Amino acid sequence: MGKLLFTFVALGLLATTVVIATDADPINDFCVADLTSPIKINGLVCKNPATVTGADFAFTGIENAGDTNNSLGIAITPGLPGVSYPGLNTLGLGIARVDIAIGAVVPPHTHPRASELLYVVDGELYTGFVDTNNKVYDTVIRTGDVFIFPRGLVHFQLNIGKKPSVTIVILNSQNPGVQLIPSALFGAQPPIEEAVLAKAFGISPSEVEIIKKGFGA
């Protein structure tokens, strides 16, 4: 997995130089998150710099495959960067590994606070995004390829290869947010009225009910 770790670092450096951060600019050299603090702010509280070490800026778990044995067939490692990577706090970056099982799809979704750079470490994906004119920009990407998703636009990935895929994603926010379109509409709590969804998608209320049950709504 040496290649994976090298790619991870290289893409991180690339993102810091070519992507304009959407988060507030830092006012200190760094602000390693203090995960024990009960204080809630727009971000995470800083550790005392006197207690910060080099280990606060390192993470060695990115080479480990995530567990894709779930309903979606995808796994995101490590998760929310500000918590899993305390050293990223206030730096305007989010980083994760995404494993996608054979035939699995990352559902159409958006990141309201970030653009995304996706690098294919291994595998073959059909991917793309939809702009505000409803035009689809899609293609097939393979090992070594990079794809960009503009901020806030609906995008997706489908593993069309013969093996699980591994990707590294970098976003220009430590908390980019994610809204899965299917579950946002059909799994919302409290539920959206059937009449709204039926008219929006041109289906019957009974069909809406069937879809909702798939999302536990």
mmCIF file of C-alpha atoms in Angstrom:
data_model
loop_
_atom_site.group_PDB
_atom_site.id
_atom_site.type_symbol
_atom_site.label_atom_id
_atom_site.label_comp_id
_atom_site.label_asym_id
_atom_site.label_seq_id
_atom_site.Cartn_x
_atom_site.Cartn_y
_atom_site.Cartn_z
ATOM 1 C CA MET A 1 0.000 0.000 0.000
ATOM 2 C CA GLY A 2 3.038 2.303 -0.284
ATOM 3 C CA LYS A 3 1.691 3.644 -3.566
ATOM 4 C CA LEU A 4 -1.635 4.437 -1.900
ATOM 5 C CA LEU A 5 0.029 6.413 0.882
ATOM 6 C CA PHE A 6 2.212 8.310 -1.605
ATOM 7 C CA THR A 7 -0.868 9.183 -3.656
ATOM 8 C CA PHE A 8 -2.688 10.309 -0.530
ATOM 9 C CA VAL A 9 0.086 12.741 0.394
ATOM 10 C CA ALA A 10 0.589 13.978 -3.172
ATOM 11 C CA LEU A 11 -3.086 14.729 -3.688
ATOM 12 C CA GLY A 12 -3.214 16.523 -0.361
ATOM 13 C CA LEU A 13 -0.410 18.818 -1.476
ATOM 14 C CA LEU A 14 -2.090 19.321 -4.847
ATOM 15 C CA ALA A 15 -5.383 20.286 -3.245
ATOM 16 C CA THR A 16 -3.721 22.896 -1.033
ATOM 17 C CA THR A 17 -2.188 24.614 -4.044
ATOM 18 C CA VAL A 18 -4.879 24.445 -6.719
ATOM 19 C CA VAL A 19 -8.131 24.485 -4.757
ATOM 20 C CA ILE A 20 -9.440 27.653 -3.152
ATOM 21 C CA ALA A 21 -10.621 26.858 0.347
ATOM 22 C CA THR A 22 -14.263 27.474 1.157
ATOM 23 C CA ASP A 23 -13.743 27.367 4.919
ATOM 24 C CA ALA A 24 -12.603 30.414 6.872
ATOM 25 C CA ASP A 25 -8.884 31.133 6.583
ATOM 26 C CA PRO A 26 -6.791 30.018 9.585
ATOM 27 C CA ILE A 27 -5.275 32.728 11.779
ATOM 28 C CA ASN A 28 -2.614 30.425 13.287
ATOM 29 C CA ASP A 29 -0.056 28.038 11.819
ATOM 30 C CA PHE A 30 -2.361 25.191 12.817
ATOM 31 C CA CYS A 31 -5.218 24.310 15.152
ATOM 32 C CA VAL A 32 -5.117 20.609 16.012
ATOM 33 C CA ALA A 33 -8.599 19.703 17.204
ATOM 34 C CA ASP A 34 -9.102 19.042 20.902
ATOM 35 C CA LEU A 35 -11.622 16.208 20.726
ATOM 36 C CA THR A 36 -12.101 16.223 24.503
ATOM 37 C CA SER A 37 -13.399 19.790 24.671
ATOM 38 C CA PRO A 38 -17.131 20.216 25.464
ATOM 39 C CA ILE A 39 -17.146 23.658 23.809
ATOM 40 C CA LYS A 40 -19.056 23.861 20.519
ATOM 41 C CA ILE A 41 -17.993 26.384 17.867
ATOM 42 C CA ASN A 42 -18.030 26.673 14.079
ATOM 43 C CA GLY A 43 -15.252 24.134 13.769
ATOM 44 C CA LEU A 44 -13.372 22.390 16.571
ATOM 45 C CA VAL A 45 -11.542 23.802 19.589
ATOM 46 C CA CYS A 46 -7.736 23.934 19.328
ATOM 47 C CA LYS A 47 -5.425 21.897 21.496
ATOM 48 C CA ASN A 48 -2.831 23.751 23.506
ATOM 49 C CA PRO A 49 0.065 24.118 21.022
ATOM 50 C CA ALA A 50 2.460 23.058 23.767
ATOM 51 C CA THR A 51 0.889 19.578 23.729
ATOM 52 C CA VAL A 52 0.878 19.172 19.921
ATOM 53 C CA THR A 53 3.317 16.682 18.376
ATOM 54 C CA GLY A 54 4.073 15.429 14.891
ATOM 55 C CA ALA A 55 1.761 12.483 15.495
ATOM 56 C CA ASP A 56 -1.204 14.892 15.489
ATOM 57 C CA PHE A 57 -0.636 15.452 11.745
ATOM 58 C CA ALA A 58 -0.262 11.791 10.780
ATOM 59 C CA PHE A 59 -2.753 9.016 10.049
ATOM 60 C CA THR A 60 -1.775 5.462 9.144
ATOM 61 C CA GLY A 61 -5.185 3.885 8.598
ATOM 62 C CA ILE A 62 -5.803 4.995 5.012
ATOM 63 C CA GLU A 63 -4.221 1.803 3.617
ATOM 64 C CA ASN A 64 -6.843 -0.389 5.303
ATOM 65 C CA ALA A 65 -9.859 -1.380 3.210
ATOM 66 C CA GLY A 66 -13.243 -0.389 4.588
ATOM 67 C CA ASP A 67 -16.063 -2.876 5.180
ATOM 68 C CA THR A 68 -18.403 -2.751 2.169
ATOM 69 C CA ASN A 69 -20.699 -5.437 3.583
ATOM 70 C CA ASN A 70 -23.655 -3.084 3.967
ATOM 71 C CA SER A 71 -26.792 -2.072 2.071
ATOM 72 C CA LEU A 72 -24.927 0.386 -0.172
ATOM 73 C CA GLY A 73 -21.772 -1.637 -0.741
ATOM 74 C CA ILE A 74 -19.518 1.331 0.025
ATOM 75 C CA ALA A 75 -17.188 2.213 2.898
ATOM 76 C CA ILE A 76 -15.669 5.583 3.768
ATOM 77 C CA THR A 77 -12.441 5.720 5.770
ATOM 78 C CA PRO A 78 -11.862 7.477 8.080
ATOM 79 C CA GLY A 79 -15.091 9.495 8.038
ATOM 80 C CA LEU A 80 -15.489 13.101 9.180
ATOM 81 C CA PRO A 81 -11.990 14.560 8.683
ATOM 82 C CA GLY A 82 -12.143 17.137 11.483
ATOM 83 C CA VAL A 83 -12.635 14.320 13.971
ATOM 84 C CA SER A 84 -10.614 11.558 12.339
ATOM 85 C CA TYR A 85 -7.830 13.939 11.271
ATOM 86 C CA PRO A 86 -7.549 16.512 14.081
ATOM 87 C CA GLY A 87 -4.568 18.073 12.325
ATOM 88 C CA LEU A 88 -6.838 19.187 9.471
ATOM 89 C CA ASN A 89 -8.919 21.412 11.732
ATOM 90 C CA THR A 90 -9.210 24.947 10.217
ATOM 91 C CA LEU A 91 -7.101 24.019 7.165
ATOM 92 C CA GLY A 92 -10.053 23.805 4.749
ATOM 93 C CA LEU A 93 -9.469 20.199 3.707
ATOM 94 C CA GLY A 94 -11.316 16.907 3.993
ATOM 95 C CA ILE A 95 -9.727 13.591 2.997
ATOM 96 C CA ALA A 96 -11.097 10.063 2.856
ATOM 97 C CA ARG A 97 -10.690 6.661 1.275
ATOM 98 C CA VAL A 98 -13.782 5.237 -0.430
ATOM 99 C CA ASP A 99 -14.127 1.517 -1.142
ATOM 100 C CA ILE A 100 -16.886 0.480 -3.552
ATOM 101 C CA ALA A 101 -17.947 -3.155 -3.964
ATOM 102 C CA ILE A 102 -18.398 -4.734 -7.386
ATOM 103 C CA GLY A 103 -21.584 -3.360 -8.957
ATOM 104 C CA ALA A 104 -22.227 -0.961 -6.076
ATOM 105 C CA VAL A 105 -23.175 2.661 -6.570
ATOM 106 C CA VAL A 106 -22.424 5.800 -4.600
ATOM 107 C CA PRO A 107 -25.934 7.308 -4.876
ATOM 108 C CA PRO A 108 -26.446 10.731 -6.439
ATOM 109 C CA HIS A 109 -25.472 13.224 -3.760
ATOM 110 C CA THR A 110 -24.120 16.708 -3.162
ATOM 111 C CA HIS A 111 -21.514 18.374 -0.958
ATOM 112 C CA PRO A 112 -22.984 21.826 -0.253
ATOM 113 C CA ARG A 113 -19.751 23.243 1.153
ATOM 114 C CA ALA A 114 -17.018 21.779 -1.058
ATOM 115 C CA SER A 115 -15.730 20.779 -4.463
ATOM 116 C CA GLU A 116 -14.268 17.275 -4.690
ATOM 117 C CA LEU A 117 -11.220 15.718 -6.330
ATOM 118 C CA LEU A 118 -11.457 11.948 -6.806
ATOM 119 C CA TYR A 119 -8.418 9.779 -7.594
ATOM 120 C CA VAL A 120 -8.848 6.141 -8.620
ATOM 121 C CA VAL A 121 -6.250 4.047 -6.806
ATOM 122 C CA ASP A 122 -7.633 0.817 -8.213
ATOM 123 C CA GLY A 123 -10.662 -0.182 -10.262
ATOM 124 C CA GLU A 124 -13.019 1.130 -12.930
ATOM 125 C CA LEU A 125 -15.882 3.553 -12.318
ATOM 126 C CA TYR A 126 -18.644 5.169 -14.327
ATOM 127 C CA THR A 127 -18.952 8.616 -12.798
ATOM 128 C CA GLY A 128 -20.224 12.104 -13.458
ATOM 129 C CA PHE A 129 -22.174 15.110 -12.262
ATOM 130 C CA VAL A 130 -25.207 17.140 -13.345
ATOM 131 C CA ASP A 131 -25.023 20.914 -13.732
ATOM 132 C CA THR A 132 -27.782 23.418 -12.983
ATOM 133 C CA ASN A 133 -29.018 23.141 -16.594
ATOM 134 C CA ASN A 134 -29.501 19.384 -16.044
ATOM 135 C CA LYS A 135 -26.652 18.510 -18.393
ATOM 136 C CA VAL A 136 -24.751 15.359 -17.452
ATOM 137 C CA TYR A 137 -20.956 15.301 -17.581
ATOM 138 C CA ASP A 138 -20.100 11.620 -17.319
ATOM 139 C CA THR A 139 -17.251 9.297 -18.246
ATOM 140 C CA VAL A 140 -15.477 6.085 -17.266
ATOM 141 C CA ILE A 141 -12.386 6.489 -15.099
ATOM 142 C CA ARG A 142 -9.821 3.832 -14.279
ATOM 143 C CA THR A 143 -6.767 3.250 -12.110
ATOM 144 C CA GLY A 144 -4.636 6.392 -12.076
ATOM 145 C CA ASP A 145 -7.381 8.738 -13.318
ATOM 146 C CA VAL A 146 -8.654 11.849 -11.544
ATOM 147 C CA PHE A 147 -12.138 13.393 -11.758
ATOM 148 C CA ILE A 148 -13.416 16.718 -10.409
ATOM 149 C CA PHE A 149 -16.898 17.361 -8.978
ATOM 150 C CA PRO A 150 -17.780 21.082 -8.727
ATOM 151 C CA ARG A 151 -19.111 22.361 -5.434
ATOM 152 C CA GLY A 152 -22.761 21.665 -4.675
ATOM 153 C CA LEU A 153 -23.561 19.746 -7.882
ATOM 154 C CA VAL A 154 -25.212 16.314 -7.848
ATOM 155 C CA HIS A 155 -22.706 13.557 -8.632
ATOM 156 C CA PHE A 156 -22.350 9.770 -8.471
ATOM 157 C CA GLN A 157 -20.040 6.770 -8.976
ATOM 158 C CA LEU A 158 -20.833 3.222 -10.133
ATOM 159 C CA ASN A 159 -18.312 0.393 -9.941
ATOM 160 C CA ILE A 160 -18.430 -1.201 -13.396
ATOM 161 C CA GLY A 161 -15.213 -3.176 -12.966
ATOM 162 C CA LYS A 162 -14.617 -6.813 -12.116
ATOM 163 C CA LYS A 163 -13.156 -6.075 -8.680
ATOM 164 C CA PRO A 164 -13.800 -3.720 -5.769
ATOM 165 C CA SER A 165 -12.629 -0.185 -6.430
ATOM 166 C CA VAL A 166 -10.503 2.022 -4.189
ATOM 167 C CA THR A 167 -10.532 5.809 -4.453
ATOM 168 C CA ILE A 168 -9.090 8.719 -2.519
ATOM 169 C CA VAL A 169 -11.242 11.852 -2.300
ATOM 170 C CA ILE A 170 -10.093 15.307 -1.244
ATOM 171 C CA LEU A 171 -12.582 18.105 -0.572
ATOM 172 C CA ASN A 172 -11.869 21.765 0.079
ATOM 173 C CA SER A 173 -13.689 21.816 3.421
ATOM 174 C CA GLN A 174 -13.043 19.994 6.680
ATOM 175 C CA ASN A 175 -16.804 19.445 6.924
ATOM 176 C CA PRO A 176 -18.145 19.442 3.341
ATOM 177 C CA GLY A 177 -21.524 17.972 4.230
ATOM 178 C CA VAL A 178 -23.197 15.243 2.200
ATOM 179 C CA GLN A 179 -26.804 14.921 1.135
ATOM 180 C CA LEU A 180 -27.820 11.662 -0.550
ATOM 181 C CA ILE A 181 -30.615 12.634 -2.937
ATOM 182 C CA PRO A 182 -32.710 9.409 -2.743
ATOM 183 C CA SER A 183 -32.729 9.186 1.049
ATOM 184 C CA ALA A 184 -33.102 12.958 1.438
ATOM 185 C CA LEU A 185 -36.368 12.820 -0.495
ATOM 186 C CA PHE A 186 -37.810 9.400 0.305
ATOM 187 C CA GLY A 187 -36.305 8.827 3.732
ATOM 188 C CA ALA A 188 -36.786 12.292 5.252
ATOM 189 C CA GLN A 189 -38.073 12.604 8.804
ATOM 190 C CA PRO A 190 -40.753 13.715 9.192
ATOM 191 C CA PRO A 191 -41.752 12.283 5.803
ATOM 192 C CA ILE A 192 -42.451 14.512 2.811
ATOM 193 C CA GLU A 193 -46.089 14.264 1.739
ATOM 194 C CA GLU A 194 -46.717 11.596 -0.923
ATOM 195 C CA ALA A 195 -48.511 14.122 -3.129
ATOM 196 C CA VAL A 196 -45.371 16.264 -3.399
ATOM 197 C CA LEU A 197 -43.130 13.367 -4.390
ATOM 198 C CA ALA A 198 -45.739 11.846 -6.686
ATOM 199 C CA LYS A 199 -46.146 15.076 -8.650
ATOM 200 C CA ALA A 200 -42.389 15.782 -8.683
ATOM 201 C CA PHE A 201 -41.466 12.355 -10.068
ATOM 202 C CA GLY A 202 -44.595 11.671 -12.138
ATOM 203 C CA ILE A 203 -45.486 8.540 -10.196
ATOM 204 C CA SER A 204 -48.484 7.482 -8.110
ATOM 205 C CA PRO A 205 -48.786 7.972 -4.330
ATOM 206 C CA SER A 206 -48.797 4.184 -3.936
ATOM 207 C CA GLU A 207 -45.470 3.970 -5.786
ATOM 208 C CA VAL A 208 -44.113 6.672 -3.490
ATOM 209 C CA GLU A 209 -45.131 4.548 -0.515
ATOM 210 C CA ILE A 210 -43.289 1.536 -1.904
ATOM 211 C CA ILE A 211 -40.108 3.571 -2.445
ATOM 212 C CA LYS A 212 -40.361 5.093 1.035
ATOM 213 C CA LYS A 213 -40.484 1.665 2.614
ATOM 214 C CA GLY A 214 -37.119 0.951 1.034
ATOM 215 C CA PHE A 215 -35.698 3.830 3.053
ATOM 216 C CA GLY A 216 -37.461 2.877 6.250
ATOM 217 C CA ALA A 217 -39.809 5.877 6.081
#
